Tab-separated table of C-alpha atoms and ligand atoms in Angstrom:
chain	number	residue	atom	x	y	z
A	19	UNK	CA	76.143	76.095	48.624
A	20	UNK	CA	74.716	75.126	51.878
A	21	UNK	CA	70.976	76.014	52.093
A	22	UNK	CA	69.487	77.016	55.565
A	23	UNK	CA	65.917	77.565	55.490
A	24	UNK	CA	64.597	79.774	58.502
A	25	UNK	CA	61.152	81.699	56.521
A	26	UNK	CA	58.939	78.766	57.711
A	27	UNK	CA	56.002	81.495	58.181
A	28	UNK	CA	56.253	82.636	54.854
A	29	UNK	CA	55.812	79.038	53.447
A	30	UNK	CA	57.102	75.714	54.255
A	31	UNK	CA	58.443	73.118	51.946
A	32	UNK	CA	55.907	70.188	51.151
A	33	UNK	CA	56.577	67.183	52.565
A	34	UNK	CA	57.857	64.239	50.677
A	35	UNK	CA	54.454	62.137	52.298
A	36	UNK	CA	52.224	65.013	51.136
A	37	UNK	CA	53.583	64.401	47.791
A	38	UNK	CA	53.474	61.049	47.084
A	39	UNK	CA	49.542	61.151	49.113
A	40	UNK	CA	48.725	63.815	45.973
A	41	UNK	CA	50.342	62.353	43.021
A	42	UNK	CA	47.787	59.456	42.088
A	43	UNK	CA	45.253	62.293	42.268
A	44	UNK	CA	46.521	64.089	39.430
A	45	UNK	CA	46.159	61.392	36.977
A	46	UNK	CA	44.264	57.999	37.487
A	47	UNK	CA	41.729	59.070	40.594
A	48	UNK	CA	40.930	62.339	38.722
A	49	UNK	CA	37.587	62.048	39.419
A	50	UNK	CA	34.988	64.662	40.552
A	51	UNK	CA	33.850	63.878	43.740
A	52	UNK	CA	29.950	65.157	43.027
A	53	UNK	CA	29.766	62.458	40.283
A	54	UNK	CA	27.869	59.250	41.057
A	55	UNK	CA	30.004	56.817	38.895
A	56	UNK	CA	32.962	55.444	40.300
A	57	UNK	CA	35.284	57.582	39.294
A	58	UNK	CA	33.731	60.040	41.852
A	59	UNK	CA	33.526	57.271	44.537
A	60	UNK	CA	37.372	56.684	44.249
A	61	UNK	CA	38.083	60.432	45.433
A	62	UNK	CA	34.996	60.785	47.432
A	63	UNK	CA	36.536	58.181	50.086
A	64	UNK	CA	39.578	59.911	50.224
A	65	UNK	CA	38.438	63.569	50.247
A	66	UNK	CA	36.215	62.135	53.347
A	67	UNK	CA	39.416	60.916	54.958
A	68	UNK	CA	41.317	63.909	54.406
A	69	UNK	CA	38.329	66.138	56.106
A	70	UNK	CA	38.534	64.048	59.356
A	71	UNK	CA	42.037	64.665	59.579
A	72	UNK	CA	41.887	68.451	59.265
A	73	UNK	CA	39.030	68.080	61.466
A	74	UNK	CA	41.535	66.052	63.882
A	75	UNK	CA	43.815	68.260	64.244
A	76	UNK	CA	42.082	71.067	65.480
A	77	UNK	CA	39.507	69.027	67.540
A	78	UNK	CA	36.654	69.669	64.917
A	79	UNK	CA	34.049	67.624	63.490
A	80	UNK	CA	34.597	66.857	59.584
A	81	UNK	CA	31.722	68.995	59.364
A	82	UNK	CA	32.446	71.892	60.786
A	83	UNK	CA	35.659	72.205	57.655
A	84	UNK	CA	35.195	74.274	54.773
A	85	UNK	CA	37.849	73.888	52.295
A	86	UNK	CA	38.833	76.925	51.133
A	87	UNK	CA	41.634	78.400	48.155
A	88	UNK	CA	43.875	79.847	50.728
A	89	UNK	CA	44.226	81.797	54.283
A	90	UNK	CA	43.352	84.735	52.830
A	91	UNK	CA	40.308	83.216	51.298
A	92	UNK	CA	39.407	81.791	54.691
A	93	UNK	CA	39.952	85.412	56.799
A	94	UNK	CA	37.857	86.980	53.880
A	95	UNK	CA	34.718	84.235	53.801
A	96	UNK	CA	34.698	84.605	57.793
A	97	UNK	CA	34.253	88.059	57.816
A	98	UNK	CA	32.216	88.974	54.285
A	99	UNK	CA	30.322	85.814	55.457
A	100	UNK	CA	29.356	87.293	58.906
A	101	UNK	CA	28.893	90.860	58.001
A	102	UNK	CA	26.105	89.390	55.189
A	103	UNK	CA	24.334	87.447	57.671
A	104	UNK	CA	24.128	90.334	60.353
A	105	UNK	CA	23.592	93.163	57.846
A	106	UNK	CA	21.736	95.524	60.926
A	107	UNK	CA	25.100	95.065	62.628
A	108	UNK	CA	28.158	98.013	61.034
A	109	UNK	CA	30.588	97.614	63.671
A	110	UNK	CA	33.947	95.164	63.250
A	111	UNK	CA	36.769	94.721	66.229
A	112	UNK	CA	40.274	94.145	64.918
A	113	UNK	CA	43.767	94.282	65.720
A	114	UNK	CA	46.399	96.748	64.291
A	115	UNK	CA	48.900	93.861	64.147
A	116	UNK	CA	46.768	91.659	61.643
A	117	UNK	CA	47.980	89.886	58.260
A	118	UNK	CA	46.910	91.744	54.960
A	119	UNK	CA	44.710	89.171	54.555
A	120	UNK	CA	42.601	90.916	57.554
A	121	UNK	CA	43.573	94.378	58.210
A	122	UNK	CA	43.430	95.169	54.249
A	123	UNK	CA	40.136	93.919	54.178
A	124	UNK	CA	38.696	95.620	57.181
A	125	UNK	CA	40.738	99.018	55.844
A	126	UNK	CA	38.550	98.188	52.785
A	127	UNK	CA	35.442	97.999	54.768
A	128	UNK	CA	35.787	101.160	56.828
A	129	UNK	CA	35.838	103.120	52.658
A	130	UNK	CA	32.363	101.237	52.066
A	131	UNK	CA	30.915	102.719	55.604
A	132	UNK	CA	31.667	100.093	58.022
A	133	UNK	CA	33.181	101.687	61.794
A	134	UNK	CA	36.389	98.927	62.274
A	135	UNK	CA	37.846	99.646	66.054
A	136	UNK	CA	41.518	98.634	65.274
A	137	UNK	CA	42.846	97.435	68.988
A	138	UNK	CA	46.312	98.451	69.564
A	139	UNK	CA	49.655	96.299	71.195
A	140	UNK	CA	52.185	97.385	73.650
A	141	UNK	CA	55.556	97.188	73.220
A	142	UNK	CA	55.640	93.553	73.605
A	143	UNK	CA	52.390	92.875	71.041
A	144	UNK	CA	50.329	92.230	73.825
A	145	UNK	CA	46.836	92.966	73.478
A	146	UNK	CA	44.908	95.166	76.299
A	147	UNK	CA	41.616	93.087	76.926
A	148	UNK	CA	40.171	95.821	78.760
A	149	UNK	CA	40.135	98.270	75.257
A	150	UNK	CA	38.509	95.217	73.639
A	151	UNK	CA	35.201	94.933	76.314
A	152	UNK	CA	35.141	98.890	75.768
A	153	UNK	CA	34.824	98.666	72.163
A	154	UNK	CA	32.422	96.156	71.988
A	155	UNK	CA	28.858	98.091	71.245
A	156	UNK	CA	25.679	96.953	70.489
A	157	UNK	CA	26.260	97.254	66.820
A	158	UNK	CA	29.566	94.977	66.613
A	159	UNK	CA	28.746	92.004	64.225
A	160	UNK	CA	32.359	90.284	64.444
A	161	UNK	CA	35.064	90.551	66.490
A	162	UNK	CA	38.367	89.152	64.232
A	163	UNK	CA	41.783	88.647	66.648
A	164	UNK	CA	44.573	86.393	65.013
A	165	UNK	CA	45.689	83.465	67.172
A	166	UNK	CA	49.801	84.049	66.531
A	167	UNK	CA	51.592	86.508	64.651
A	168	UNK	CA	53.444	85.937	61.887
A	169	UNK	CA	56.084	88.340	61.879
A	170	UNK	CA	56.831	87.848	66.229
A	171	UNK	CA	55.530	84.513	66.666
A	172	UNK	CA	53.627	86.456	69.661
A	173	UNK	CA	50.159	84.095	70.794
A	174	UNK	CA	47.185	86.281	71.859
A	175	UNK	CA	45.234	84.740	74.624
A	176	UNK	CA	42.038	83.873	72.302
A	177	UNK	CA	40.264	81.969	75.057
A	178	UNK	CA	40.235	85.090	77.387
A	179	UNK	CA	39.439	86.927	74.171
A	180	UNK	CA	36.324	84.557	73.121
A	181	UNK	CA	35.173	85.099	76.749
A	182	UNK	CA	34.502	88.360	76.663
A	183	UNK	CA	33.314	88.258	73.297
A	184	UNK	CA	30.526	85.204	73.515
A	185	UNK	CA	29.556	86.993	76.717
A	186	UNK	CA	28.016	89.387	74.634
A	187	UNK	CA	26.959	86.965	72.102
A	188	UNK	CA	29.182	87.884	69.388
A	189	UNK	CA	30.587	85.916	66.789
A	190	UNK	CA	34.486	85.463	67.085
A	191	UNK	CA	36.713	84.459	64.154
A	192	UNK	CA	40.439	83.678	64.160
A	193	UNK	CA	43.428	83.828	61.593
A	194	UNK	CA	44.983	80.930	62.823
A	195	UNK	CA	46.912	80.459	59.821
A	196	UNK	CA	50.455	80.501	61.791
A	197	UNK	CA	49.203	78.075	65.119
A	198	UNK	CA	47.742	75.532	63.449
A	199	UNK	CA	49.926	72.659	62.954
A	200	UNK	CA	52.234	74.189	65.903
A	201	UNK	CA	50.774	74.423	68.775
A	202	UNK	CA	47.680	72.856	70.505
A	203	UNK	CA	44.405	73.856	69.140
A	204	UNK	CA	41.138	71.766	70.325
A	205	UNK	CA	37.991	73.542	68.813
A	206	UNK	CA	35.694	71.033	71.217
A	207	UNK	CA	36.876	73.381	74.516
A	208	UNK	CA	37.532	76.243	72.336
A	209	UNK	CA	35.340	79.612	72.462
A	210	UNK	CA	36.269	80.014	68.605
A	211	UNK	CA	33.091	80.240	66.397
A	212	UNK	CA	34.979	80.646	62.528
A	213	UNK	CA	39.232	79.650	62.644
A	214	UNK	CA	41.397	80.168	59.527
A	215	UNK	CA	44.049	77.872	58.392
A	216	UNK	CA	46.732	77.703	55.656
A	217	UNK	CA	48.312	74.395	53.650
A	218	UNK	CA	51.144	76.172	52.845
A	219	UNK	CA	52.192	76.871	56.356
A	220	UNK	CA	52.096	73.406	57.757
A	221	UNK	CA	53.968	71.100	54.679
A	222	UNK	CA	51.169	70.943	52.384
A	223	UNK	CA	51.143	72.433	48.738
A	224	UNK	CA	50.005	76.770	48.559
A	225	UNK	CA	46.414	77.156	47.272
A	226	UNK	CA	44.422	75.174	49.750
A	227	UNK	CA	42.917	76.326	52.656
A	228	UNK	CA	40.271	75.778	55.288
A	229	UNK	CA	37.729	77.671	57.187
A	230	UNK	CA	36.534	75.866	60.207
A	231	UNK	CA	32.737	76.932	61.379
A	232	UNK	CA	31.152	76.057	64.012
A	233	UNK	CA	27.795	73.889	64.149
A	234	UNK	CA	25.313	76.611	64.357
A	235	UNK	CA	27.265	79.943	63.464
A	236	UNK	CA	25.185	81.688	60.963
A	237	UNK	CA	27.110	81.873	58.107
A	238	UNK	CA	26.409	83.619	54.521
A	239	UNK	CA	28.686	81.995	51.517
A	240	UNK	CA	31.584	83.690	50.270
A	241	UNK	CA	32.126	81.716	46.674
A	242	UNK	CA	28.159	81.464	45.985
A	243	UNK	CA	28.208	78.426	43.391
A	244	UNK	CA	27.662	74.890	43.551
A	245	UNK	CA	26.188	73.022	46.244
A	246	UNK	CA	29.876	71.714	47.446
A	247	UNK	CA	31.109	72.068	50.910
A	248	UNK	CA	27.373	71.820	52.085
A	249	UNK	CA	26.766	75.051	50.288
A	250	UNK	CA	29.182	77.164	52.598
A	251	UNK	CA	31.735	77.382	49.629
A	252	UNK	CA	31.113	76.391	45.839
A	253	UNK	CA	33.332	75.556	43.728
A	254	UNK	CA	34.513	72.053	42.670
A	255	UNK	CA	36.487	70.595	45.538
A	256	UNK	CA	40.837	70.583	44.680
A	257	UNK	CA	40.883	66.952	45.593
A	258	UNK	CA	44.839	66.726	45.257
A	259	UNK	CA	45.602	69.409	47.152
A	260	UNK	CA	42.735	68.455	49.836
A	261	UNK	CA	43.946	65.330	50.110
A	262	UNK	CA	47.719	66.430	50.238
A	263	UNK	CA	46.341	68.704	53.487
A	264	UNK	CA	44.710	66.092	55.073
A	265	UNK	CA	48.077	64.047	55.476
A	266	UNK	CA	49.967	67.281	56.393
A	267	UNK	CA	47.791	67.397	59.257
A	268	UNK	CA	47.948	63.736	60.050
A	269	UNK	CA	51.761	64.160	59.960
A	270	UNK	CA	51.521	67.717	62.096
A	271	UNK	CA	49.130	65.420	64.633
A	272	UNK	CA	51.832	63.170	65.310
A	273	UNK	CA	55.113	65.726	65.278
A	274	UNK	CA	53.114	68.767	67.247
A	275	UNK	CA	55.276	67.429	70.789
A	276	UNK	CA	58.210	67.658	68.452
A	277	UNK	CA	57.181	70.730	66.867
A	278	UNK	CA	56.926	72.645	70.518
A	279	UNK	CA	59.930	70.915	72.049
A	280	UNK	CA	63.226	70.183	69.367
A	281	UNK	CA	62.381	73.739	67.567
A	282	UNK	CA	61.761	75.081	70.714
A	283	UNK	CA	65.280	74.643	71.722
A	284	UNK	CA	66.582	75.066	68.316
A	285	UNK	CA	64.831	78.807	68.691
A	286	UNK	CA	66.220	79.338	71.590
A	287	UNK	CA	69.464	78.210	70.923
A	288	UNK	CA	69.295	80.532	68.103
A	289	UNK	CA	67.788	83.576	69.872
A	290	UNK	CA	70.580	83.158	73.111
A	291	UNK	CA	73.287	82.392	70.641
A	292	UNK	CA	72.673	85.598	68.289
A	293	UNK	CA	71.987	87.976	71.447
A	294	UNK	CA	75.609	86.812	73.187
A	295	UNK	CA	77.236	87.627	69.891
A	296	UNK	CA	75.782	90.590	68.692
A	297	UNK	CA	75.568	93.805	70.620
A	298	UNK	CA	72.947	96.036	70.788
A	299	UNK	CA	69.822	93.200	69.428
A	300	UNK	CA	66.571	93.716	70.378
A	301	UNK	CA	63.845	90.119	70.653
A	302	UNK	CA	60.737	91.697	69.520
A	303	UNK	CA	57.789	90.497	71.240
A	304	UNK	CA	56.376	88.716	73.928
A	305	UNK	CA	59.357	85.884	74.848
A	306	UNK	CA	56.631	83.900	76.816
A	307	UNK	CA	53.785	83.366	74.780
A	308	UNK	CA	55.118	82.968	71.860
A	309	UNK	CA	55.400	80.060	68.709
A	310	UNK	CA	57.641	77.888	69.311
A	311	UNK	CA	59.583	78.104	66.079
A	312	UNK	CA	59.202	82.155	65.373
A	313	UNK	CA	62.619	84.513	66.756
A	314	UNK	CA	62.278	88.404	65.586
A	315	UNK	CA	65.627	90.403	66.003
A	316	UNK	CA	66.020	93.675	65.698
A	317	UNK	CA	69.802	94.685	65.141
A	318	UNK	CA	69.952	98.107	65.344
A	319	UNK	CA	71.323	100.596	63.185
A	320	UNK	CA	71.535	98.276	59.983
A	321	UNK	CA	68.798	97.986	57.236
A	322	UNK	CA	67.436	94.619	57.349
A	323	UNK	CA	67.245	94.603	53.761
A	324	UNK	CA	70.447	94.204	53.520
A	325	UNK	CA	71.286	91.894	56.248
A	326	UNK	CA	68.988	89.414	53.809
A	327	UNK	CA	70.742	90.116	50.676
A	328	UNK	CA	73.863	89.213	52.670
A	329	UNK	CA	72.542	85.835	54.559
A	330	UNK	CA	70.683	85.166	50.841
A	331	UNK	CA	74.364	84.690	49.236
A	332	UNK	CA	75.244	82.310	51.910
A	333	UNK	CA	72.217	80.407	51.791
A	334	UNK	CA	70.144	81.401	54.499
A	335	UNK	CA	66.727	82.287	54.009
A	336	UNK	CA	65.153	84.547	56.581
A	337	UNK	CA	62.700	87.711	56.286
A	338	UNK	CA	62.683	91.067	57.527
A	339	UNK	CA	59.317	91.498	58.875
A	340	UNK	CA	56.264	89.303	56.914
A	341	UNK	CA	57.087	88.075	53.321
A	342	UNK	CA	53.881	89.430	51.954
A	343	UNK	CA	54.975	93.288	52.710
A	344	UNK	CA	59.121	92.917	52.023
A	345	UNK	CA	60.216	94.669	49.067
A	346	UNK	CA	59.230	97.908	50.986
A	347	UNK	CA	61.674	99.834	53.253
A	348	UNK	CA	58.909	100.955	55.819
A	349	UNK	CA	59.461	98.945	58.800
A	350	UNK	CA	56.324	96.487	59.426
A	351	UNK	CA	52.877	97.478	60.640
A	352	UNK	CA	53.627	95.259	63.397
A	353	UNK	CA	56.805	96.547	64.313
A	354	UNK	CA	55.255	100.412	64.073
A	355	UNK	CA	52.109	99.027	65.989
A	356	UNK	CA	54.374	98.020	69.219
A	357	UNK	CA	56.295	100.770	69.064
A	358	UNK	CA	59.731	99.715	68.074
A	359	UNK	CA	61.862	102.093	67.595
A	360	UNK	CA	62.995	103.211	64.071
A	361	UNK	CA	66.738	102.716	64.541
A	362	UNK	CA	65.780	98.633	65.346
A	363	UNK	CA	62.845	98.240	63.728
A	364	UNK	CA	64.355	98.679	60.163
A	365	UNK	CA	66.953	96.060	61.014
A	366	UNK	CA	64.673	93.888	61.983
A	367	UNK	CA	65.060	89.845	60.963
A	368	UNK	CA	62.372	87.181	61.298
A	369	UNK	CA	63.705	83.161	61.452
A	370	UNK	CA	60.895	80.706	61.650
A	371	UNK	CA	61.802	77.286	61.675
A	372	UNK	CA	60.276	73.773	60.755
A	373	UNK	CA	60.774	70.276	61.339
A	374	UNK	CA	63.309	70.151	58.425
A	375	UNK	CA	66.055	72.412	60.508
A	376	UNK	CA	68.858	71.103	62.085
A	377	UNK	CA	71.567	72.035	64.658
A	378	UNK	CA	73.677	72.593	62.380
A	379	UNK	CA	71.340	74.963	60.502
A	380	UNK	CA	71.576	76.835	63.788
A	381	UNK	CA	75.443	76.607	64.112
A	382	UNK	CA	76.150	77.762	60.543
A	383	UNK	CA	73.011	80.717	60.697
A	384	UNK	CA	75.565	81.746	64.371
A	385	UNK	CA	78.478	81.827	62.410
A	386	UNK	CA	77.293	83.808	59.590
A	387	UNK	CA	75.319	86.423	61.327
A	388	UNK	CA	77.968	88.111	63.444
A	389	UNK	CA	80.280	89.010	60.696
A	390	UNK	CA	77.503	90.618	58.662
A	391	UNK	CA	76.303	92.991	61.317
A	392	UNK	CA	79.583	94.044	61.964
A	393	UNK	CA	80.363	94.743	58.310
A	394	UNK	CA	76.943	96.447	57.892
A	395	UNK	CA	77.180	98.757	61.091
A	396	UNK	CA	80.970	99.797	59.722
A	397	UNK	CA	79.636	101.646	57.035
A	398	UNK	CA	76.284	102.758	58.736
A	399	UNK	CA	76.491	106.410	59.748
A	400	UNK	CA	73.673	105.972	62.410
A	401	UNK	CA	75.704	103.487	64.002
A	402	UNK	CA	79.116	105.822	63.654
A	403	UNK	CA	77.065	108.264	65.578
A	404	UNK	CA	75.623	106.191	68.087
A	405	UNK	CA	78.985	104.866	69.053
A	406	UNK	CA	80.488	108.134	68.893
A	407	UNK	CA	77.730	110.153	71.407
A	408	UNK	CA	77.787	106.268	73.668
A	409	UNK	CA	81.779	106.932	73.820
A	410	UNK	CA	81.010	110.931	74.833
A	411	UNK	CA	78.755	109.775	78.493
B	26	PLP	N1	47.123	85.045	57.967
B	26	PLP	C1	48.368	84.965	58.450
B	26	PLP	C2	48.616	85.180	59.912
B	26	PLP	C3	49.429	84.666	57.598
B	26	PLP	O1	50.671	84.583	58.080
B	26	PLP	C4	49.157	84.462	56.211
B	26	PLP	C5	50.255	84.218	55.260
B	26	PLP	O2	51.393	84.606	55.484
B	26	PLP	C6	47.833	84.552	55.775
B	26	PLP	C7	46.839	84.846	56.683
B	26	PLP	C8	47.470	84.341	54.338
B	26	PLP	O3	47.498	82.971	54.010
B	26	PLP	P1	47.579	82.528	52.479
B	26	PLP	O4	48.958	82.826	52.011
B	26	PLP	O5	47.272	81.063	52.475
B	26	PLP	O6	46.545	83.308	51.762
């Protein structure tokens, strides 16, 4: 069977050059990088390489990277990290449309007695600036805003965003676990003071991660250990799997042009293709600002759940809203958040693409889809209804 991968922001495949950069690391340079006899200097080169590449990417210096476990990891050190090293401060600023990885957390920290101002999206997912300056107080210690959402692709405008916030000298942090490695990030012209990234979202292996911090943020550790990562993060560095990042971001460095214009088109071609064919789909989210390789689609009056199983036995592999909440039939926090009605937002369908898909991916994903929605709505009574009262006006 034909396999079309399209849940790129769940987690992408590694790459065969990550691979073959990590394997020696697993056996014969298995070294600890802290140790001073040579089997430390072997890895100790490398890891250095591997930090200037991450660093590269996002316009950092080496220094300013933290390698962390994971995104999660990352979000959580940022904001644990700040709220430690401002403990007169009680106040967070949020979005309601963040990952777990965020909003679980700060849900967490409103139980222990922290206030958390959750900002709210239109229907679009478009933040309203002006109910971020009004909930900034003089007790906000961190103001969190992802940089791109996973489940609509939809790109906040975090340089507007890190205005307002450094202009009253707060300290800004972004999950930009879904825009690195697809879109343009330079940290040197950036407002950004802490920015989360994933491995796993850009072609290197799951369980590494980086938090990038800006030279002079004050900064409390999150993993209090060893003296690695200049004491920001103990713990003895995953030199494979740093390594492995370092040339998925050299790789990303050279393919982002590629990443914003072949997907691109392969997204739209996609998006245009599925809305000719299908009656009645919704695009949810902002079409303009938006990752290049993220399409959500609400078809409405099916259960998404089911248009997966369905795509699933024809390989196609696609997500209705984030892959971290599926498995529950309560549309998306995201979804609820902007407002999307229940009838679409429970047949809602995510396809995120890489730089593995084809056109023909795209050809054979329009080919399958149509016939499924039609079988689906045939034995859906909310769509037996809706037809019947659209026949009655
Ligand atoms: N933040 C966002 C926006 C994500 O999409 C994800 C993963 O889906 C995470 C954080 C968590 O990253 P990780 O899986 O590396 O913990």
């Amino acid at each position: 069977m034909r396999t079309v991968y399209v849940d790129n922001n769940a987690t992408t495949q590694v790459a065969p050059e990550v691979f073959e950069a990590m394997k020696p690391f697993f056996h014969g340079l298995y070294g600890n990088p802290s140790s001073m006899h040579f089997k430390g200097g072997e890895v100790q080169k490398e890891t250095v390489e591997a930090r200037e590449k991450v660093a590269d990417l996002i316009g950092a210096s080496p220094d300013e990277i933290v390698f962390t476990s994971c995104g999660t990891e990352s979000d959580n050190a940022a904001i644990l990290g700040t709220l430690e090293s401002y403990p007169e401060k009680r106040h967070i600023i949020s979005t309601r449309v963040e990952h777990p990885a965020v909003l679980t957390l700060c849900k967490h920290l409103e139980k222990k007695g922290y206030r958390v101002t959750m900002l709210s999206v239109d229907r679009d997912g478009r933040l309203d600036l002006d109910e971020l300056r009004a909930a900034i107080s003089e007790d906000t210690s961190l103001v969190s805003i992802m940089y791109a959402n996973n489940e609509t692709g939809v790109v906040f405008p975090i340089e507007d965003i890190g205005q307002i916030v450094k202009s009253r000298g707060i300290p800004f942090h972004t999950d930009a676990v879904q825009a690195v490695g697809k879109i343009p990030l330079d940290m040197k012209k950036s407002t950004v003071d802490m920015l989360s990234l994933s491995g796993h979202k850009l072609h290197a292996p799951k369980g590494i991660g980086v938090l990038y911090i800006r030279k002079g943020t004050k900064f409390s550790p999150f993993l209090i250990g060893g003296h690695q990562e200049k004491g920001r993060r103990g713990g003895t560095e995953n030199t494979p799997y740093i390594v492995g990042l370092g040339k998925a971001c050299e790789l990303a460095s050279g393919h982002l042009e590629e990443e914003n214009n072949r997907i691109c088109f392969l997204r739209d071609k996609l998006e245009r293709g599925l809305l000719e064919r299908i009656p009645d789909t919704l695009v949810n989210g902002d079409r303009e600002y938006r990752l290049p390789n993220t399409v959500s689609l609400s078809f409405e009056y099916v259960e998404g759940e089911s248009i997966l199983l369905l795509l699933s036995n024809l390989g196609i592999c696609a997500s209705s809203g984030s892959a971290c909440t599926s498995g529950s039939l309560e549309p998306s926090h995201v979804l609820r958040a902007m407002g999307v009605p229940f009838t679409a937002a429970h047949g809602s369908i995510r396809f995120s693409l890489s730089i593995y898909n084809t056109e023909e991916d795209i050809d054979y994903i329009l080919k399958q889809v149509p016939p499924i929605i039609e079988r689906l709505r045939d034995i859906s009574p909310f769509w037996r209804d809706y037809v019947k009262a659209s026949s009655k006006k």
